[in-house]
Coordinates of C-alpha atoms in Angstrom, one line a residue:
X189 CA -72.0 -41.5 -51.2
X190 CA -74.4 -38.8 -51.1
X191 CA -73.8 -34.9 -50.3
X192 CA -76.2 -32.4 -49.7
X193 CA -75.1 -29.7 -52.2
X194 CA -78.5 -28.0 -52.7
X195 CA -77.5 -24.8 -52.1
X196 CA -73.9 -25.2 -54.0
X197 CA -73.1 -24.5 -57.3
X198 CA -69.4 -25.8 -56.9
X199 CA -68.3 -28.0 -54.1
X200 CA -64.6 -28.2 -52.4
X201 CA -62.9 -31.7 -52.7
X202 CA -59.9 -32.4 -49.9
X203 CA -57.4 -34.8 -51.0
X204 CA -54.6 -35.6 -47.9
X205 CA -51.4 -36.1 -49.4
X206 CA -49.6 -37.0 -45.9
X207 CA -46.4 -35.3 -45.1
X208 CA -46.7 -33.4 -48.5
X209 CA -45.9 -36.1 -50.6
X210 CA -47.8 -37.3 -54.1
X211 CA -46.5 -40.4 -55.8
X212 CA -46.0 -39.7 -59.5
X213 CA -48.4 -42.0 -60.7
X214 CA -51.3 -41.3 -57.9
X215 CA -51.2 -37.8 -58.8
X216 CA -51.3 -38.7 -62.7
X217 CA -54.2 -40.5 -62.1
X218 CA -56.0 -38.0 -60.1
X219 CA -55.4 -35.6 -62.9
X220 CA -56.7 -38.1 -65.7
X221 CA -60.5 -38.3 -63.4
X222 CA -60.0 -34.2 -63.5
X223 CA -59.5 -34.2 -67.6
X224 CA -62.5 -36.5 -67.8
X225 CA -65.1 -34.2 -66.2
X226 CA -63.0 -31.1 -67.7
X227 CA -61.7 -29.8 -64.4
X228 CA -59.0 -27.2 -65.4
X229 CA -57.3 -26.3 -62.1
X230 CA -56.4 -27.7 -58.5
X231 CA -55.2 -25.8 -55.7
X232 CA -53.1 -27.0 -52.9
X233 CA -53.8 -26.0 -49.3
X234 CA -51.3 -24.2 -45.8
X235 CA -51.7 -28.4 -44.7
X236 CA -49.7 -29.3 -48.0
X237 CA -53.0 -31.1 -49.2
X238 CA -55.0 -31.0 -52.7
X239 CA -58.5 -28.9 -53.5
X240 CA -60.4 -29.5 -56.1
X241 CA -63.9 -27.6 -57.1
X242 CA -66.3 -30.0 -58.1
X243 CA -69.6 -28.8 -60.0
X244 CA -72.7 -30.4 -57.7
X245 CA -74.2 -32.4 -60.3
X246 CA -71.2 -34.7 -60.3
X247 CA -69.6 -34.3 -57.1
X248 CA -70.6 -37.8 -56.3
X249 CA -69.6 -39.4 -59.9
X250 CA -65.9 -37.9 -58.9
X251 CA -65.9 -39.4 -55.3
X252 CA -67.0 -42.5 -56.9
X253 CA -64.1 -42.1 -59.8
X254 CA -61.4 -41.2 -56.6
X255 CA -62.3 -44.1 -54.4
X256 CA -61.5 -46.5 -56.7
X257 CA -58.3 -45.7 -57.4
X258 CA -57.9 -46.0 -53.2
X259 CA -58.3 -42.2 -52.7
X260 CA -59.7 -40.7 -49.7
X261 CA -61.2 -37.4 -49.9
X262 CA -63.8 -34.9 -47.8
X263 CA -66.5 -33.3 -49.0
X264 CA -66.6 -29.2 -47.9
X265 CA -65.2 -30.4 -44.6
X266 CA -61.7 -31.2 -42.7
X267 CA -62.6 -33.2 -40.2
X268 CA -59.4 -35.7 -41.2
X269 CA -56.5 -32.7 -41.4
X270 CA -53.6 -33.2 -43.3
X271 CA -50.3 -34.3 -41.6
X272 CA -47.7 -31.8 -42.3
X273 CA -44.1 -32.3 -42.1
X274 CA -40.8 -31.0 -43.7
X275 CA -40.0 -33.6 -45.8
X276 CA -40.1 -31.1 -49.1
X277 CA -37.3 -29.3 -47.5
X278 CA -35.3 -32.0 -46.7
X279 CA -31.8 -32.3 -48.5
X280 CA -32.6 -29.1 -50.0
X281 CA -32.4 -26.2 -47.6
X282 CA -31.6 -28.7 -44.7
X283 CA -28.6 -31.0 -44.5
X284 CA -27.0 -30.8 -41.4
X285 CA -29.1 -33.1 -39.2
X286 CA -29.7 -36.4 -38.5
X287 CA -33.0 -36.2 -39.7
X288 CA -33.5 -37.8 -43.4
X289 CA -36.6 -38.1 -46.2
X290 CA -36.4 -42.1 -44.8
X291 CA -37.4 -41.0 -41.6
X292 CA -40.0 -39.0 -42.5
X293 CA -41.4 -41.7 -44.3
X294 CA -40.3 -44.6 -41.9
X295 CA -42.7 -42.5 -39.5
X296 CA -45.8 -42.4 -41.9
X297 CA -45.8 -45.4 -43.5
X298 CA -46.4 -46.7 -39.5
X299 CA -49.8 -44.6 -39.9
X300 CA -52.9 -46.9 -39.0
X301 CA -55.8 -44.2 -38.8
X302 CA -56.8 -41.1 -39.7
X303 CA -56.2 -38.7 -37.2
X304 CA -58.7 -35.7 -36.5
X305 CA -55.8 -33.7 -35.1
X306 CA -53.9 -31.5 -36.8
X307 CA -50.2 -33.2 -36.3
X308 CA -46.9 -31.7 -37.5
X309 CA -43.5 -33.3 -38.1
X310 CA -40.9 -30.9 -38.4
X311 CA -37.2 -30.2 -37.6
X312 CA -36.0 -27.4 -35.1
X313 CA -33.4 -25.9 -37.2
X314 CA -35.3 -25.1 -40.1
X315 CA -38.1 -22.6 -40.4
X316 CA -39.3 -23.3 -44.2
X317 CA -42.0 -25.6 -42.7
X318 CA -44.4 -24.3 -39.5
X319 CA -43.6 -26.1 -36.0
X320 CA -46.9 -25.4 -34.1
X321 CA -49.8 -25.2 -36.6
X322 CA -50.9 -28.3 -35.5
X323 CA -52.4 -29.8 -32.1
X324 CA -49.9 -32.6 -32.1
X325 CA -46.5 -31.1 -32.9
X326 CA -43.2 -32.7 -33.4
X327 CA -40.2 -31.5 -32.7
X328 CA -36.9 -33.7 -34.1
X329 CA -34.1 -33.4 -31.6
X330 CA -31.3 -31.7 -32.0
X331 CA -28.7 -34.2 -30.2
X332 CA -30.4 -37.4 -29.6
X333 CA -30.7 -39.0 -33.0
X334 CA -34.4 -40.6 -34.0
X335 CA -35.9 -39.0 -30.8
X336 CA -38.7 -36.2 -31.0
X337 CA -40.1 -33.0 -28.6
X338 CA -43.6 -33.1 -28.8
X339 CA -45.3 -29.8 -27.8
X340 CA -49.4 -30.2 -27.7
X341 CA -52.0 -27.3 -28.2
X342 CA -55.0 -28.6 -27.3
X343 CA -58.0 -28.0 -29.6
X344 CA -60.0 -24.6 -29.9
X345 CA -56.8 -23.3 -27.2
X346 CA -54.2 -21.3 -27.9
X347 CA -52.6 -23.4 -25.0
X348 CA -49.1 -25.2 -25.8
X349 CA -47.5 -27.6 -23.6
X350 CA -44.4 -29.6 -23.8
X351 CA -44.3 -33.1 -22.9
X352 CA -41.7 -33.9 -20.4
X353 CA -40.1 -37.2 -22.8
X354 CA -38.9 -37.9 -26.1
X355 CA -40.5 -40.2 -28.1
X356 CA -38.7 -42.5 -30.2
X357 CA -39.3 -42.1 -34.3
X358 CA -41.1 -45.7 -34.4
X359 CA -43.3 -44.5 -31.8
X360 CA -44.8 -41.5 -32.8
X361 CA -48.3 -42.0 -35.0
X362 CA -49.2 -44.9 -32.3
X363 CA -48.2 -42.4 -29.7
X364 CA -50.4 -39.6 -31.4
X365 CA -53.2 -42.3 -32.1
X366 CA -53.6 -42.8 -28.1
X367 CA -52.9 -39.5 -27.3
X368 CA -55.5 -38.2 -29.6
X369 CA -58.1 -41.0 -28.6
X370 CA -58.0 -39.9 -25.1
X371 CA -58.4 -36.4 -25.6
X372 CA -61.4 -36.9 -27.4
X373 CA -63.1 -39.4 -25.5
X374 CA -62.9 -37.2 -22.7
X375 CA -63.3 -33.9 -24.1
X376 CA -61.8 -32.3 -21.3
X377 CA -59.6 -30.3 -23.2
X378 CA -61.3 -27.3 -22.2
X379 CA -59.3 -27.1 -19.0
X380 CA -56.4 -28.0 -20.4
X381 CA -54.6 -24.9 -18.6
X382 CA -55.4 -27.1 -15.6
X383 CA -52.2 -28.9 -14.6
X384 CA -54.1 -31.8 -12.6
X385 CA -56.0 -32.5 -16.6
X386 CA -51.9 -32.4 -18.0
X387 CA -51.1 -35.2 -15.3
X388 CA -53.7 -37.2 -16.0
X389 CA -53.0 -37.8 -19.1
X390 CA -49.5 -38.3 -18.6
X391 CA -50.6 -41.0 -16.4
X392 CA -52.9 -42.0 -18.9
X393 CA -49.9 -41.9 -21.5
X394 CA -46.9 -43.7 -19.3
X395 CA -49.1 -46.6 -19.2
X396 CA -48.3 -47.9 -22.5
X397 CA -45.1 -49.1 -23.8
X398 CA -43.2 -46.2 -25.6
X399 CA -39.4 -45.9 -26.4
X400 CA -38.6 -42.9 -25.0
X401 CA -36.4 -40.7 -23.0
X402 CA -36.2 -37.9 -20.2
X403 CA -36.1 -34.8 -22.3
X404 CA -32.9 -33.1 -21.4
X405 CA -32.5 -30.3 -24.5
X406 CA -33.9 -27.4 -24.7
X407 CA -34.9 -26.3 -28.4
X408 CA -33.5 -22.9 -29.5
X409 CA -35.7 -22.3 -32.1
X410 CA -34.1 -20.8 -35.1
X411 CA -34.8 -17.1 -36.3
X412 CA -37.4 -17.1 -39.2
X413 CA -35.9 -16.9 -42.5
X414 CA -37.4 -17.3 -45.7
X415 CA -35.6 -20.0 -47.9
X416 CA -36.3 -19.2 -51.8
X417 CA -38.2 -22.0 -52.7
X418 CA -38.8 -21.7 -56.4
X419 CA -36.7 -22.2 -59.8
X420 CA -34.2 -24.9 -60.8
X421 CA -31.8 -25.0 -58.6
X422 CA -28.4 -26.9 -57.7
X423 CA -29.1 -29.8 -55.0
X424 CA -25.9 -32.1 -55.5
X425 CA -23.1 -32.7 -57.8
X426 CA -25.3 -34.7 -60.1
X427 CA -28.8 -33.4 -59.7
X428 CA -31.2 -30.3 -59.4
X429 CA -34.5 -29.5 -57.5
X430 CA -37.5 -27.4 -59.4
X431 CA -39.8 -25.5 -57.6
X432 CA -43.5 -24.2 -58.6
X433 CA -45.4 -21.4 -57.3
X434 CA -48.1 -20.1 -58.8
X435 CA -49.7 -16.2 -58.0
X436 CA -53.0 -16.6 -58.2
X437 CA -52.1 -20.5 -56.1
X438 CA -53.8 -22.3 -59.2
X439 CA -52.1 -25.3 -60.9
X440 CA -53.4 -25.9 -64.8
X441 CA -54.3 -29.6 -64.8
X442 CA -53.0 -29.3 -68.3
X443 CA -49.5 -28.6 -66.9
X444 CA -49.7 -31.2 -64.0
X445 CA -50.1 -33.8 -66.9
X446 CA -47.5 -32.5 -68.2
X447 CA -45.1 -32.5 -65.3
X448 CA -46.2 -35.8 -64.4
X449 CA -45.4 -37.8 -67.4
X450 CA -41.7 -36.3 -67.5
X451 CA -41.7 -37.3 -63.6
X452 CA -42.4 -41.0 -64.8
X453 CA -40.3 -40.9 -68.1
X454 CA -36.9 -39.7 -65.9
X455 CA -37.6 -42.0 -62.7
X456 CA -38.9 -39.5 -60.2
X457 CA -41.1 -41.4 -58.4
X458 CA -42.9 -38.1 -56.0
X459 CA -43.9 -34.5 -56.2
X460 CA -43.4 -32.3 -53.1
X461 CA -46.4 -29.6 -51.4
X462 CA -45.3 -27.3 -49.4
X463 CA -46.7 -25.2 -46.5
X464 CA -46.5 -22.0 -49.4
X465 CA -48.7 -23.9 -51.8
X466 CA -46.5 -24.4 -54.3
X467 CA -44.6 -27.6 -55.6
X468 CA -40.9 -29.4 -55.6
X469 CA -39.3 -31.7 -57.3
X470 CA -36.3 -33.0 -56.2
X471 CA -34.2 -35.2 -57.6
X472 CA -33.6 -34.4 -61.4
X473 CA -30.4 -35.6 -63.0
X474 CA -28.4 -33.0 -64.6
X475 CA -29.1 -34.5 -68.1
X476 CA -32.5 -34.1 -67.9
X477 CA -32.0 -30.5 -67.0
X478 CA -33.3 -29.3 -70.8
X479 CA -36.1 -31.2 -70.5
X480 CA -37.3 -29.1 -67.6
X481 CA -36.5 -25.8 -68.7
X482 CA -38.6 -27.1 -72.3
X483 CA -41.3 -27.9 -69.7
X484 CA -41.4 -24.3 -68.1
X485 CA -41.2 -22.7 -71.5
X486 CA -44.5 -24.7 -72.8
X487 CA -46.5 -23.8 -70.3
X488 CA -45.1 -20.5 -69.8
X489 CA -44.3 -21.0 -65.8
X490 CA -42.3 -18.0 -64.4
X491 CA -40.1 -18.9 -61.6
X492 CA -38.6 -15.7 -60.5
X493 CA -41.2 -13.8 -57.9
X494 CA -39.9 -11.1 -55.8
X495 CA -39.6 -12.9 -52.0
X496 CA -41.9 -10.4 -50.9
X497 CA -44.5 -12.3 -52.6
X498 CA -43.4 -15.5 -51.5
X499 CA -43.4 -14.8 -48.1
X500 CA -47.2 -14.7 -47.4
X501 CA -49.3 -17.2 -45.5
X502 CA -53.0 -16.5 -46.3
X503 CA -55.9 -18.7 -45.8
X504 CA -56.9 -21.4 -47.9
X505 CA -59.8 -21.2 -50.1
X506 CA -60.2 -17.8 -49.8
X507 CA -60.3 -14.8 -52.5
X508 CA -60.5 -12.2 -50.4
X509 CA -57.2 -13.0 -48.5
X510 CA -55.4 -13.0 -52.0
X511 CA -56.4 -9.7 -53.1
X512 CA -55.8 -8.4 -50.2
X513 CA -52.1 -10.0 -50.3
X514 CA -51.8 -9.1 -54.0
X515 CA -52.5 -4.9 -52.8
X516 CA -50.1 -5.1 -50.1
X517 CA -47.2 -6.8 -52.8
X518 CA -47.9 -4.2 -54.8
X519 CA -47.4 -1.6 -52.3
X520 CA -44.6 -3.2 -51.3
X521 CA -42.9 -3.1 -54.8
X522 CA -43.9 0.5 -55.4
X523 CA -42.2 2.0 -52.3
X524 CA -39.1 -0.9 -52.7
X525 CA -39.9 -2.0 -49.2
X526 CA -37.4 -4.7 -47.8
X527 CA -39.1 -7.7 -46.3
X528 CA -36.2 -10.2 -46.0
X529 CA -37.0 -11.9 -42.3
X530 CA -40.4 -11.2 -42.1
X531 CA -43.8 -13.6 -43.0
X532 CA -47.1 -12.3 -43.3
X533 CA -50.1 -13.8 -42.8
X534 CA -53.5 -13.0 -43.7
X535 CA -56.3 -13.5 -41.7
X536 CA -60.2 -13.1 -42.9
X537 CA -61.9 -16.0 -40.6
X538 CA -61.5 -16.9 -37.1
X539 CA -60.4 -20.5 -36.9
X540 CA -57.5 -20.1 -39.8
X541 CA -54.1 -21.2 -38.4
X542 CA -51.5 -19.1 -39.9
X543 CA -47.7 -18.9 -39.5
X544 CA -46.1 -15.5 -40.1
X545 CA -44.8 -12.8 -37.7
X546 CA -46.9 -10.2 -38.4
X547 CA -50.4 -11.0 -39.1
X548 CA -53.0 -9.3 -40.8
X549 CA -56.3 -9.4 -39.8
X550 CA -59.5 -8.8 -41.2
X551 CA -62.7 -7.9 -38.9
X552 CA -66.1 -6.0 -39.2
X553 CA -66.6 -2.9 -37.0
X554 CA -70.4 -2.9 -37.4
X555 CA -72.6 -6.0 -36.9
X556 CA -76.4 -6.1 -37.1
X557 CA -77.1 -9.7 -36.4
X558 CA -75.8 -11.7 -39.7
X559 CA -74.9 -8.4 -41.4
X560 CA -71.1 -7.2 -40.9
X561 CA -70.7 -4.0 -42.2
X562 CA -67.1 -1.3 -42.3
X563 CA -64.2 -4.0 -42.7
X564 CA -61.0 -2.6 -40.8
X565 CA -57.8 -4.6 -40.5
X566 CA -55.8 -5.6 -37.2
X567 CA -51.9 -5.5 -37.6
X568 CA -50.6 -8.0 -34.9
X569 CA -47.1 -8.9 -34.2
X570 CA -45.6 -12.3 -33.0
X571 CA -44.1 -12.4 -29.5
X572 CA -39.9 -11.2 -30.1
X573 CA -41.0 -10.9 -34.1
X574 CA -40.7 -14.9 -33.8
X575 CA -43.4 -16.8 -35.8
X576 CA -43.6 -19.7 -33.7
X577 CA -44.7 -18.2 -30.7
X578 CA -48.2 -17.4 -30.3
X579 CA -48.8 -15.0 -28.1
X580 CA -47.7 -11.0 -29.3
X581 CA -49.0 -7.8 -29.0
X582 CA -51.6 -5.5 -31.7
X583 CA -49.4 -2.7 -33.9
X584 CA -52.2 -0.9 -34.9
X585 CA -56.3 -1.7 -35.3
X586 CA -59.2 -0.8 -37.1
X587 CA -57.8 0.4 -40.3
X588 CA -59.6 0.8 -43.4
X589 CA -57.7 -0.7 -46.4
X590 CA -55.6 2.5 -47.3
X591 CA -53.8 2.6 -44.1
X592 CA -53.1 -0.5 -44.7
X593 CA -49.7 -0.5 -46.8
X594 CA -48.1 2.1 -44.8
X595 CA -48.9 1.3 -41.4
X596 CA -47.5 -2.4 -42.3
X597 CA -44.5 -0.8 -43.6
X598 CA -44.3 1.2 -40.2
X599 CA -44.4 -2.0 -38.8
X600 CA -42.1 -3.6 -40.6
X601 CA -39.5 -0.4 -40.1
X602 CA -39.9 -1.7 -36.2
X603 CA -38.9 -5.2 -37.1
X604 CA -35.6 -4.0 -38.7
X605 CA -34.9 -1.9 -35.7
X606 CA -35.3 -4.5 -33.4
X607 CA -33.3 -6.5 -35.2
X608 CA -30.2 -3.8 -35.3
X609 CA -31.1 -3.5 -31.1
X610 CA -30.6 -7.2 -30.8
X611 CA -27.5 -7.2 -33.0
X612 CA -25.8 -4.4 -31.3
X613 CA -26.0 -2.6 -34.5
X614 CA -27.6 0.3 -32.8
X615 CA -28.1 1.4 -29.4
X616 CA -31.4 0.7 -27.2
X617 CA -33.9 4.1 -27.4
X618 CA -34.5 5.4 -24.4
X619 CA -38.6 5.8 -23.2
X620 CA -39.9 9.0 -22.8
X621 CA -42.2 8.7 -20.0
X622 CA -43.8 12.0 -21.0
X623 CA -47.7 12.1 -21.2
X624 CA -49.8 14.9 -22.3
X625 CA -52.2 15.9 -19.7
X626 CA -55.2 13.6 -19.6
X627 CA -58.8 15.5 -19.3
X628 CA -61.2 14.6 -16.8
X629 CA -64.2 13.9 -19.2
X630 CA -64.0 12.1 -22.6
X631 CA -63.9 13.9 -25.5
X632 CA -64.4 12.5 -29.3
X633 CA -61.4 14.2 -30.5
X634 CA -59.1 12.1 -28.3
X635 CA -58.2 8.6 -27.2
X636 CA -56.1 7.0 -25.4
X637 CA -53.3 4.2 -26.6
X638 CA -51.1 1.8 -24.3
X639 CA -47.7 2.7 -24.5
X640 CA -46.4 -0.8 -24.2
X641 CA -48.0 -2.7 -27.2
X642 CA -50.1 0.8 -28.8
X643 CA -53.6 -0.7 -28.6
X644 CA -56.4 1.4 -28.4
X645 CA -59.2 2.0 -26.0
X646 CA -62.8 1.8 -27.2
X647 CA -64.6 5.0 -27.7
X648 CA -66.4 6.6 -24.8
X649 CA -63.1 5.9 -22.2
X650 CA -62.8 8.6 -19.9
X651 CA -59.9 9.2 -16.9
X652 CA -62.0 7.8 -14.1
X653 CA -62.4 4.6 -16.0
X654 CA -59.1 4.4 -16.6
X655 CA -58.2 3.8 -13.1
X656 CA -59.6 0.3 -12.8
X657 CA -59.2 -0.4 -16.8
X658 CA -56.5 -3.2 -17.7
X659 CA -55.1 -3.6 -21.6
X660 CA -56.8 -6.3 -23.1
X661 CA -53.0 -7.7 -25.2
X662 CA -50.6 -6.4 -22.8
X663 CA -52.6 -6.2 -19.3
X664 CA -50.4 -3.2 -18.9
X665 CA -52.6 -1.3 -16.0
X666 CA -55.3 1.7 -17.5
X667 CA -52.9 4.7 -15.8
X668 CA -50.3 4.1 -18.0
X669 CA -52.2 4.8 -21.1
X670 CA -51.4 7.8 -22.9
X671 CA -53.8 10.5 -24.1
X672 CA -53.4 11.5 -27.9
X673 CA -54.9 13.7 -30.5
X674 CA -57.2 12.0 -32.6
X675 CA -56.2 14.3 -36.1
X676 CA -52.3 13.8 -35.2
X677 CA -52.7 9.7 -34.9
X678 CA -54.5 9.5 -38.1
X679 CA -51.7 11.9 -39.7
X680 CA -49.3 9.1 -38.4
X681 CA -51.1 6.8 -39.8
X682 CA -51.2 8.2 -43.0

């Protein structure tokens, strides 16, 4: 198999591990190619899947080395995705549904192809795994037992729809399979907002032979909150879960051997991803408890990080993302700043699906053809604070890094508040509908903000355009835009 890595020194391996699950021994053999060509460190991706940096001169030795063993893997691409699901969270911060780790894997093992879509399987009540990352997203009912919501975003669209059935659990990956085939081979999805496309392929889709059912429910999707997903914990009366995560999201090879052989010595057949990047293992009998806690001590593993480190979505692959995230933490633990409810995301490249209420992202204000010069940040906020909804409004924009930390804190100040409104905690603030005088002509000192969603005009607005202007988040119309001092909204921002 050969890759064109002329111009790269070190080339990104993908290795799928559907539904976030590695079989003990797969993985130890994985790690046994790494030791061989003295690979030190893997990675593991938002889609629960494996990367691996390969040095070009023996990228292809490695691909060789996987296959055999009956890996798949991509070369600098992703044209396969990952299939995500909550199966790592299963038992352990869910058990109050029908849904079970032998469903999970009664639905993949019926997996026949690899799908170019990005397809989730998740439960509603849960919000430790993402429900609409993906372009085929399911949904497990809440009161009709092995049935599933599906809700499709069609590709390079922010468009989601929901399909008017319930498929059965048997059905899904043959359902997807079809559904995704047809897409594709019409590559219509580009008017999927069109309603006469949606029909047509709910035609297209009632002609095969599903088990399903008129959906009746409607999902309430449960608040976000962060479940602590890391150190040995309690998960029944005769066994504990461990989980991994690592701060700079590298995992030693070294320590993977480790792990892995006291996996297969105490029967523990799998090793959970998870949509954080880090690791679980479930399953381990009390006795073997010391054993664990040996294991951690060897390698030095800390399993203790604050939650407002834990509670970060960033991009995959991406340095600048995680220093960025590694600044704000500290900010964050400097001023003692609360974040319980809240997941960031960072955002430094325009097709990265991230799951978070309040977003970060990273933009150029100056480009000169290939050149992108002054980076400034974008805060944006999910609609109602909710991270599965993906439409919001923009906080604040074009910051430079050190406005950063305290204009997120700002932000999340408003989450808390809207919160207490919600809980009756404190009463709703009234709006002053005050505006300072607007001037006929622009002038540089100025510049006007929506009062709905606080976005900014572009430099050079004056009154006259406003008249005909429209906000480009809210649409709220250009006359209700607010004029304001340029020196006092910097001071606020500061």
């Amino acid at each position: 198999m050969g890759v064109n890595t002329t111009f790269l020194k070190f080339i990104t391996i993908k290795i799928n591990c559907h539904g976030g699950i590695l079989s003990t021994g797969g993985l130890n053999q994985v790690l046994d190619i790494l030791k061989d060509i003295y690979i030190e460190r893997i990675r593991f991706g938002l889609r629960q899947c494996i990367y691996v940096e390969v040095h070009r001169n023996i990228v292809d030795y490695f691909i060789k080395r996987i296959e055999l063993i009956g890996i798949e893997c991509e070369v600098n691409s992703d044209h396969f995705p990952n299939i995500v699901s909550g199966y790592p969270a299963e038992e352990l911060f869910l058990t109050t549904t029908w849904l079970s780790e032998g469903v999970y894997k009664d639905i993949l093992d019926t997996l026949d192809y690899k799908p170019r879509f990005k397809i989730n399987l998740v439960d509603s009540v849960q919000s430790f795994t993402p429900l609409f990352t993906g372009n085929i997203n399911w949904v497990a009912s809440i009161r009709h037992a092995q049935y599933w919501h599906l809700y499709l975003r069609f590709p390079k669209t922010n468009i989601v729809k929901q399909w008017k059935s319930m498929v059965y659990t048997t059905d899904l990956m043959r359902f997807s399979k079809r559904l995704e085939t047809y897409i594709l081979d019409q590559a219509a999805f580009n008017s999927a907002s069109d309603s006469s496309y949606m029909e047509l392929l709910i035609r297209h889709m009632d002609e095969a032979d599903w088990i399903s059912i008129i959906n009746d429910e409607h999902l309430d999707l449960s608040p976000f909150s962060m479940a602590y997903y890391e150190g040995l914990n309690k998960q029944d009366e005769d066994h504990f879960w461990l989980g991994i995560y690592k701060r700079d999201e590298g995992y030693s090879v070294h320590f993977l051997k480790d792990l892995c052989t006291l996996c297969l010595d105490t029967r523990i057949g799998q090793i959970c991803t998870t949509p954080w990047k880090s690791i679980i293992i479930k399953g381990i009998e009390a006795k073997d408890r010391t054993l664990w806690n040996q294991l951690l001590n060897r390698h030095a593993i800390n399993v203790r990080h604050p939650l407002n480190e834990l509670n970060f979505q960033i991009e995959d692959n991406s340095t600048d993302a995680l220093q960025l995230k590694k600044y704000l933490v500290h900010h964050f633990n400097v001023d003692d700043t609360r974040t319980q409810g809240i997941c960031f995301g960072i955002k430094t490249r325009p097709k990265s699906e991230i799951f978070c209420n309040i977003l970060i992202r990273k933009r150029y204000l100056i480009h000169l053809g290939p050149i992108r010069l002054l980076p400034a940040y974008d805060i944006l906020v999910a609609k109602d604070f909710n991270p599965n909804e993906r439409t919001g409004y923009v906080f604040a924009s074009a910051l430079f890094k050190y406005l950063l930390p305290d204009q997120l804190i700002n932000c999340i100040t408003s989450y808390y508040r809207k919160y207490a409104i919600q809980q009756h905690q404190i009463p709703e603030p009234t709006i002053d509908q005050s505006f300072t005088a607007i001037p006929a002509s622009y002038d540089s000192s100025h510049i006007f903000q929506c009062p709905h969603c606080l976005t900014w005009t572009e430099e050079g607005m004056d009154s006259a355009m406003l008249q005909d202007y429209q906000c480009t988040v809210c649409e709220a119309p250009g006359i209700d835009f607010k004029w304001i001092d340029r020196s006092v909204l910097l001071t606020e921002m500061a």
